[in-house]
Coordinates of C-alpha atoms in Angstrom, one line a residue:
M19 CA 0.1 0.0 0.0
Q20 CA 1.3 3.6 -0.8
I21 CA 0.8 5.7 2.2
L22 CA 1.2 9.4 2.4
I23 CA 1.6 11.0 5.9
Y24 CA 1.1 14.7 6.0
S25 CA 2.6 15.8 9.4
Y26 CA 4.0 19.2 10.4
N27 CA 6.2 17.6 12.9
Y28 CA 8.6 14.4 12.4
H29 CA 11.8 13.0 13.4
P30 CA 14.5 14.4 14.6
E31 CA 12.1 16.5 16.9
P32 CA 12.2 14.9 20.3
I33 CA 8.8 15.5 21.8
G34 CA 5.2 16.3 20.8
I35 CA 3.5 14.5 17.9
A36 CA 6.9 14.0 16.0
P37 CA 8.1 10.8 17.7
L38 CA 4.8 9.0 17.6
I39 CA 4.4 9.9 13.8
T40 CA 8.0 8.8 13.1
E41 CA 7.4 5.4 14.9
L42 CA 4.1 4.8 13.1
A43 CA 5.7 5.6 9.6
E44 CA 8.6 3.2 10.3
G45 CA 6.2 0.6 11.7
L46 CA 4.1 0.6 8.6
V47 CA 7.1 0.3 6.5
E48 CA 8.2 -2.8 8.6
Q49 CA 4.7 -4.1 7.7
G50 CA 5.5 -4.0 4.0
H51 CA 4.0 -0.7 3.0
E52 CA 5.7 2.2 1.1
V53 CA 5.4 5.3 3.2
R54 CA 6.4 9.0 2.4
V55 CA 6.0 11.8 4.9
I56 CA 5.4 15.4 4.0
T57 CA 6.7 17.5 6.8
G58 CA 8.5 20.8 7.8
M59 CA 12.0 21.6 8.5
P60 CA 12.7 20.4 12.1
N61 CA 12.3 23.2 14.7
Y62 CA 10.4 22.0 17.8
P63 CA 10.5 22.8 20.8
Q64 CA 13.0 25.6 20.3
R65 CA 11.1 27.1 17.4
E66 CA 14.3 27.4 15.4
I67 CA 15.2 25.6 12.4
Y68 CA 17.8 22.9 13.2
E69 CA 21.3 23.2 12.1
G70 CA 21.7 21.6 8.6
Y71 CA 18.2 22.6 7.5
R72 CA 18.6 26.4 7.8
G73 CA 18.3 28.3 4.6
K74 CA 16.9 25.6 2.6
W75 CA 13.5 25.3 0.8
Y76 CA 13.5 21.7 0.2
V77 CA 15.1 18.6 1.6
T78 CA 14.5 14.9 0.7
E79 CA 15.7 12.2 2.9
K80 CA 15.2 8.5 3.6
K81 CA 15.4 7.0 7.1
N82 CA 14.4 3.5 8.2
G83 CA 12.7 2.9 4.8
V84 CA 10.5 6.1 5.1
K85 CA 10.9 8.8 2.3
I86 CA 10.9 12.1 4.3
Q87 CA 10.1 15.4 2.1
R88 CA 10.6 18.6 4.0
S89 CA 9.8 22.0 3.0
Y90 CA 10.6 25.6 4.2
L91 CA 8.7 27.2 7.3
R92 CA 8.4 30.7 8.5
I93 CA 9.5 30.4 12.1
K94 CA 9.5 32.9 15.0
S95 CA 11.0 32.1 18.2
K96 CA 8.1 33.9 20.2
P97 CA 5.3 33.7 17.9
N98 CA 2.1 35.9 18.0
L99 CA -1.2 34.8 16.5
I100 CA -0.3 36.4 13.1
D101 CA 3.1 34.5 13.3
R102 CA 1.3 31.2 13.9
L103 CA -1.0 31.9 11.1
L104 CA 1.9 32.8 8.8
L105 CA 3.7 29.5 9.8
E106 CA 0.7 27.3 8.9
L107 CA 0.3 29.2 5.6
S108 CA 4.0 28.9 4.8
F109 CA 3.8 25.1 5.3
I110 CA 0.6 24.8 3.2
F111 CA 2.3 26.5 0.2
T112 CA 5.7 25.1 0.2
S113 CA 4.7 21.6 1.0
L114 CA 2.4 21.2 -2.0
P115 CA 5.2 20.7 -4.5
Q116 CA 6.7 18.0 -2.3
A117 CA 3.4 16.4 -2.1
F118 CA 3.1 16.1 -5.8
N119 CA 6.6 14.9 -6.0
G120 CA 6.0 11.1 -5.6
K121 CA 3.9 8.3 -6.3
R122 CA 0.1 8.5 -6.1
P123 CA -1.0 7.5 -2.6
D124 CA -3.6 4.9 -1.9
V125 CA -4.5 6.7 1.3
I126 CA -3.5 10.2 3.0
L127 CA -3.2 10.4 6.8
L128 CA -3.0 13.9 8.0
T129 CA -2.2 14.9 11.7
I130 CA -4.0 17.7 13.3
P131 CA -2.9 20.4 14.6
P132 CA -1.9 22.2 12.6
L133 CA -5.6 22.9 11.5
L134 CA -5.1 24.7 8.2
V135 CA -3.1 21.9 6.8
S136 CA -6.3 20.0 6.2
L137 CA -6.8 22.2 3.1
P138 CA -3.9 20.9 1.2
A139 CA -4.4 17.3 2.3
I140 CA -8.1 17.3 1.3
L141 CA -7.3 18.9 -2.0
L142 CA -4.7 16.1 -2.7
G143 CA -7.2 13.6 -1.8
R144 CA -9.7 15.0 -4.5
L145 CA -6.7 15.2 -7.1
Y146 CA -5.4 11.8 -6.5
K147 CA -9.0 10.4 -5.9
C148 CA -7.9 8.7 -2.6
P149 CA -9.3 8.6 1.0
V150 CA -8.0 11.1 3.6
I151 CA -8.0 10.3 7.2
L152 CA -7.7 13.0 9.8
N153 CA -5.5 12.1 12.9
V154 CA -6.8 14.4 15.6
Q155 CA -4.2 14.9 18.3
D156 CA -5.9 17.9 19.7
I157 CA -9.2 19.7 18.9
L158 CA -8.7 23.2 17.6
P159 CA -9.6 25.9 18.0
E160 CA -11.3 24.9 21.1
A161 CA -8.3 23.9 23.1
A162 CA -6.4 27.1 22.2
I163 CA -9.5 29.2 23.2
R164 CA -9.8 27.5 26.5
V165 CA -6.1 28.3 27.6
G166 CA -6.3 31.7 26.4
L167 CA -4.1 31.3 23.2
M168 CA -6.7 32.5 21.0
T169 CA -9.0 35.4 21.9
N170 CA -9.6 37.2 18.5
K171 CA -13.2 36.6 17.6
L172 CA -12.8 36.8 13.8
M173 CA -9.9 34.3 14.0
I174 CA -12.0 32.0 16.2
R175 CA -14.7 32.0 13.7
F176 CA -12.3 31.4 10.8
C177 CA -10.8 28.4 12.5
E178 CA -14.1 27.1 13.6
A179 CA -15.1 27.2 9.8
I180 CA -11.9 25.4 8.8
E181 CA -12.5 22.7 11.6
K182 CA -16.0 22.1 10.1
F183 CA -14.7 21.9 6.6
A184 CA -12.1 19.4 7.8
Y185 CA -14.5 17.1 9.5
R186 CA -17.0 17.3 6.7
H187 CA -14.6 16.4 3.9
A188 CA -12.3 13.8 5.5
T189 CA -13.1 10.3 4.6
R190 CA -12.6 9.0 8.2
I191 CA -11.3 10.6 11.5
S192 CA -9.1 9.0 13.9
V193 CA -9.0 10.4 17.5
I194 CA -6.9 9.4 20.5
S195 CA -9.5 9.1 23.2
D196 CA -13.2 8.5 23.9
G197 CA -13.3 12.2 25.1
F198 CA -12.4 13.4 21.7
L199 CA -15.2 11.1 20.2
E200 CA -17.7 12.7 22.5
N201 CA -16.6 16.3 21.6
L202 CA -16.8 15.6 17.8
V203 CA -20.3 13.9 18.2
N204 CA -21.6 16.9 20.1
K205 CA -20.4 19.0 17.1
G206 CA -22.4 16.8 14.6
V207 CA -19.8 14.6 13.3
N208 CA -21.2 11.2 12.4
P209 CA -20.0 8.7 15.0
Q210 CA -19.7 6.1 12.2
K211 CA -17.1 8.3 10.6
M212 CA -14.8 8.0 13.5
V213 CA -12.5 5.5 15.1
C214 CA -10.6 5.6 18.5
I215 CA -7.0 4.6 18.2
P216 CA -5.1 5.5 21.4
N217 CA -1.5 6.8 21.3
W218 CA 0.9 4.0 22.1
V219 CA 4.1 3.1 23.7
N220 CA 6.6 0.3 22.8
V221 CA 6.3 -1.8 25.9
N222 CA 9.4 -3.8 25.1
F223 CA 11.4 -0.7 25.1
I224 CA 9.7 1.3 28.0
R225 CA 9.5 -1.4 30.8
P226 CA 10.2 -1.8 34.4
L227 CA 13.9 -1.5 35.1
A228 CA 15.9 -1.4 38.2
K229 CA 16.2 2.0 40.0
S230 CA 19.8 1.8 40.5
N231 CA 21.4 2.4 37.1
P232 CA 23.8 4.7 35.4
W233 CA 21.4 7.6 34.6
R234 CA 20.5 7.7 38.3
T235 CA 24.1 7.6 39.4
T236 CA 25.2 10.3 36.7
H237 CA 22.7 12.8 38.1
Q238 CA 23.6 12.2 41.8
L239 CA 20.3 10.7 42.7
D240 CA 21.4 7.4 44.4
G241 CA 19.5 6.9 47.6
K242 CA 16.8 9.5 46.7
F243 CA 13.1 9.1 46.3
V244 CA 12.8 10.7 42.9
V245 CA 9.7 12.5 41.8
M246 CA 9.8 13.2 38.0
Y247 CA 8.1 15.3 35.4
S248 CA 9.4 15.1 31.8
G249 CA 8.1 16.6 28.6
N250 CA 6.7 19.7 27.1
I251 CA 6.6 22.7 29.4
A252 CA 3.9 25.0 28.1
L253 CA 0.7 26.9 29.2
T254 CA -1.4 23.9 29.9
Q255 CA 0.9 22.3 32.3
G256 CA 1.7 24.8 35.1
L257 CA 4.9 23.4 36.4
E258 CA 5.0 26.1 39.1
T259 CA 2.7 23.9 41.0
V260 CA 5.4 20.9 40.9
I261 CA 8.1 23.5 42.1
A262 CA 5.7 24.7 45.1
A263 CA 5.0 21.1 46.0
A264 CA 8.9 20.4 46.1
A265 CA 9.2 23.5 48.3
Y266 CA 6.6 22.0 50.8
L267 CA 8.8 18.8 50.9
R268 CA 12.1 20.1 51.1
H269 CA 12.5 19.4 54.8
I270 CA 12.7 15.7 53.7
P271 CA 16.3 15.4 52.2
D272 CA 15.4 11.9 50.9
I273 CA 12.8 13.5 48.3
S274 CA 14.2 15.0 45.0
F275 CA 12.1 16.5 42.3
V276 CA 13.4 16.2 38.7
I277 CA 11.9 18.3 35.9
V278 CA 13.3 17.5 32.4
G279 CA 12.3 19.8 29.5
E280 CA 13.4 22.2 26.9
S281 CA 16.2 24.5 27.9
T282 CA 14.4 27.8 27.4
A283 CA 11.6 26.8 29.7
L284 CA 13.9 25.6 32.3
I285 CA 15.4 29.1 32.7
R286 CA 12.0 30.4 33.7
L287 CA 11.5 27.5 36.2
Q288 CA 14.9 28.0 37.7
Q289 CA 13.9 31.6 38.7
H290 CA 10.7 30.1 40.2
C291 CA 12.8 27.6 42.2
L292 CA 14.9 30.4 43.6
A293 CA 11.7 32.4 44.6
C294 CA 10.2 29.4 46.3
G295 CA 13.4 28.2 48.0
A296 CA 12.9 24.8 46.3
D297 CA 16.5 23.6 46.4
N298 CA 15.3 19.9 46.0
V299 CA 14.5 20.5 42.3
L300 CA 16.8 19.2 39.5
L301 CA 16.3 20.8 36.2
L302 CA 17.5 18.9 33.1
P303 CA 17.3 19.5 29.3
L304 CA 15.5 16.9 27.2
Q305 CA 17.4 13.7 27.1
K306 CA 18.5 11.4 24.3
R307 CA 16.0 8.6 23.2
E308 CA 18.3 5.8 24.2
Q309 CA 18.5 7.2 27.8
L310 CA 14.6 7.3 28.2
P311 CA 14.3 3.8 29.7
Q312 CA 16.7 4.4 32.5
M313 CA 15.6 7.9 33.1
L314 CA 12.0 6.6 33.6
A315 CA 13.3 3.8 35.7
T316 CA 15.1 6.2 38.0
A317 CA 11.7 7.7 39.1
D318 CA 9.9 6.6 42.0
V319 CA 6.9 8.6 41.1
G320 CA 6.0 10.0 37.5
L321 CA 4.0 13.2 37.4
I322 CA 1.1 14.2 35.0
V323 CA 0.3 17.9 35.5
Q324 CA -2.4 20.1 33.9
K325 CA -4.0 23.5 34.7
S326 CA -7.6 23.5 35.9
N327 CA -8.7 25.3 32.7
V328 CA -7.3 22.5 30.5
I329 CA -10.2 21.3 28.3
S330 CA -11.6 18.0 29.5
F331 CA -10.8 15.8 26.5
N332 CA -6.9 16.6 26.6
M333 CA -5.1 13.3 26.8
P334 CA -1.4 13.8 27.5
S335 CA 0.8 11.3 25.6
K336 CA 3.1 10.8 28.5
I337 CA 0.5 8.7 30.3
P338 CA 1.1 5.5 28.5
L339 CA 4.9 5.8 28.7
L340 CA 4.7 6.4 32.6
L341 CA 2.3 3.5 33.0
A342 CA 4.5 1.3 30.9
S343 CA 7.5 2.1 33.0
G344 CA 6.0 0.4 36.0
R345 CA 6.2 3.4 38.4
P346 CA 3.2 4.8 40.1
V347 CA 1.6 8.1 38.6
V348 CA 0.3 11.2 40.3
G349 CA -2.1 13.2 38.1
S350 CA -2.5 16.8 39.1
V351 CA -5.5 17.0 36.6
P352 CA -9.0 18.0 36.3
A353 CA -11.1 15.3 38.0
T354 CA -13.6 15.1 35.0
G355 CA -11.1 15.1 32.3
T356 CA -9.7 12.5 30.1
A357 CA -6.4 12.2 31.7
A358 CA -8.0 11.6 35.2
K359 CA -10.2 8.8 33.8
V360 CA -7.3 7.0 32.1
I361 CA -5.3 7.0 35.3
A362 CA -8.3 5.9 37.3
E363 CA -9.2 3.2 34.9
S364 CA -5.6 1.9 34.9
G365 CA -5.4 1.7 38.6
G366 CA -1.9 3.1 38.2
G367 CA -1.9 6.3 40.1
L368 CA -3.5 8.9 42.4
I369 CA -5.4 11.8 41.2
V370 CA -5.2 15.1 43.0
E371 CA -6.7 18.6 42.5
P372 CA -4.8 20.4 39.7
E373 CA -2.9 23.6 40.6
S374 CA -2.8 22.5 44.3
S375 CA 0.8 22.3 45.3
E376 CA -0.5 21.1 48.9
A377 CA -2.5 18.2 47.5
L378 CA 0.4 17.2 45.1
A379 CA 2.8 17.3 48.0
A380 CA 0.5 15.1 50.1
A381 CA 0.1 12.4 47.3
V382 CA 3.9 12.4 47.0
L383 CA 4.3 12.0 50.7
E384 CA 1.7 9.2 50.8
L385 CA 3.8 7.2 48.2
Y386 CA 7.1 8.1 49.9
N387 CA 5.6 6.5 53.2
D388 CA 3.9 3.5 51.6
S389 CA 6.2 1.6 49.2
E390 CA 3.6 -1.4 49.1
L391 CA 1.0 1.0 47.6
A392 CA 3.6 2.4 45.2
A393 CA 4.6 -1.0 43.9
T394 CA 0.8 -2.1 43.7
L395 CA 0.1 1.2 41.5
G396 CA 3.2 0.6 39.3
Y397 CA 2.3 -3.0 38.8
K398 CA -1.4 -2.2 37.7
G399 CA -0.2 0.6 35.4
R400 CA 2.2 -1.7 33.7
Q401 CA -0.5 -4.3 33.2
F402 CA -3.0 -1.6 31.8
A403 CA -0.2 -0.5 29.3
L404 CA 0.3 -3.9 28.1
E405 CA -3.4 -4.4 27.5
K406 CA -4.3 -0.9 26.0
F407 CA -1.3 1.1 24.6
S408 CA 0.9 -1.5 22.7
F409 CA 2.4 -0.5 19.6
E410 CA 1.6 -3.7 17.9
Q411 CA -2.2 -3.1 18.7
A412 CA -2.0 0.5 17.4
I413 CA -0.3 -0.6 14.1
E414 CA -2.9 -3.4 13.5
N415 CA -5.7 -0.7 14.1
Y416 CA -4.3 1.7 11.6
E417 CA -3.8 -1.1 9.0
D418 CA -7.3 -2.2 9.5
L419 CA -8.5 1.5 9.1
F420 CA -6.5 2.1 6.0
C421 CA -7.7 -1.2 4.4
D422 CA -11.3 -0.4 5.4
V423 CA -11.0 2.9 3.6
I424 CA -9.6 1.6 0.4
G425 CA -11.7 -1.5 0.3
Q426 CA -8.9 -4.0 0.8
R427 CA -8.6 -7.0 3.2
R428 CA -5.4 -6.8 5.4
P429 CA -3.5 -10.0 4.9
S430 CA -3.1 -12.0 8.1
L431 CA 0.5 -12.4 7.5
D432 CA 1.0 -8.8 8.4
K433 CA 0.1 -9.7 12.0
A434 CA 3.2 -12.1 12.2
K435 CA 5.6 -9.3 11.6
K436 CA 7.8 -8.7 14.7
L437 CA 7.3 -5.1 15.5
S438 CA 8.1 -5.9 19.1
Q439 CA 11.7 -6.0 18.1
Q440 CA 11.6 -2.4 16.9
K441 CA 13.0 0.1 19.5
S442 CA 10.7 2.9 20.4
I443 CA 11.5 6.5 19.5
V444 CA 8.6 7.9 21.4
D445 CA 9.6 10.5 24.0
I446 CA 7.2 11.9 26.7
S447 CA 5.1 14.7 25.3
K448 CA 2.6 17.3 26.0

């Protein structure tokens, strides 16, 4: 099958949707499909074009069997609303020549966000007379409105019109949680048009390992009870809550908090640590992929953090990874949201009130004092990840979806492929 993936983000970007889409593309190649990816020049999370790609309009690469066709992006390090719009428009116009420079696809998979890219993808579907599947990772503009990123009423109406256009003209829509399904049904999208395929984790790569390991030793964490947050640091997280919780527990020298994220965001958090007197917080830049299993194994507790105004259907992609690592999770998240529902269903963690440093500190202290509870939560979380979030299951679901929209039957031989041997590149995101 000829599969065209339209994704603004892709490898080597370390967090966000890029690692997931990269793993999906490479997994589909291992299943015998031909995959090419239309994407931009790598820039996330620094919002600067990576060295080696600067000053170029087009770059074509091949990695692990995937043909990667990159195009120019207009990037600003501190974008306002107009800059974000111009960024998406630049990708729309520069990516089209790359999209036409290749074999006719049997199916097009488009990741959202960004929202405007649905326009060229649907145009391509019409011209190539092939089905277009929207892979919805976040529901825009609703999510942006909720956290205050989008306030201009004219822009909101414009984006809502694009959203309706994309849902109406897509052949099928894949979403990552039941909360997304409910949201789109309430907007009038036919439920028969949608399928829920959760984001995944390679459970053979991310697995329970010994807490004593070189990564822990390198960062002088031997003998510590480690509480870890790793991933995107943005408006929706509110990492100040974590730092304040660390300050509450600084009288216990055994407890150390570790925050791993993009370097520019860490500078701001460092100032907050100094203001709070949180000298028990270790701030580290994003780690290399091969260090991820040991880094997660170092944690005694993994954190999921959201602000109280985060829209209820938001599903952090780091949840499957933390559960697969076999460590208990503390979710400082809205009680009625998707994140809280998944953590509760897994039995792998505790849920506390969002933006409450006292509640977060109390949950950490509970797990610090009750190793049996921590072990039980970690075990249940791991079993849930094996059952619900395996990469093999996700690949099968995507293949079934592709075959369904083009009217083919997936050969049973595909199921025998050894995807479990593939190393994950998925990093913690969102």
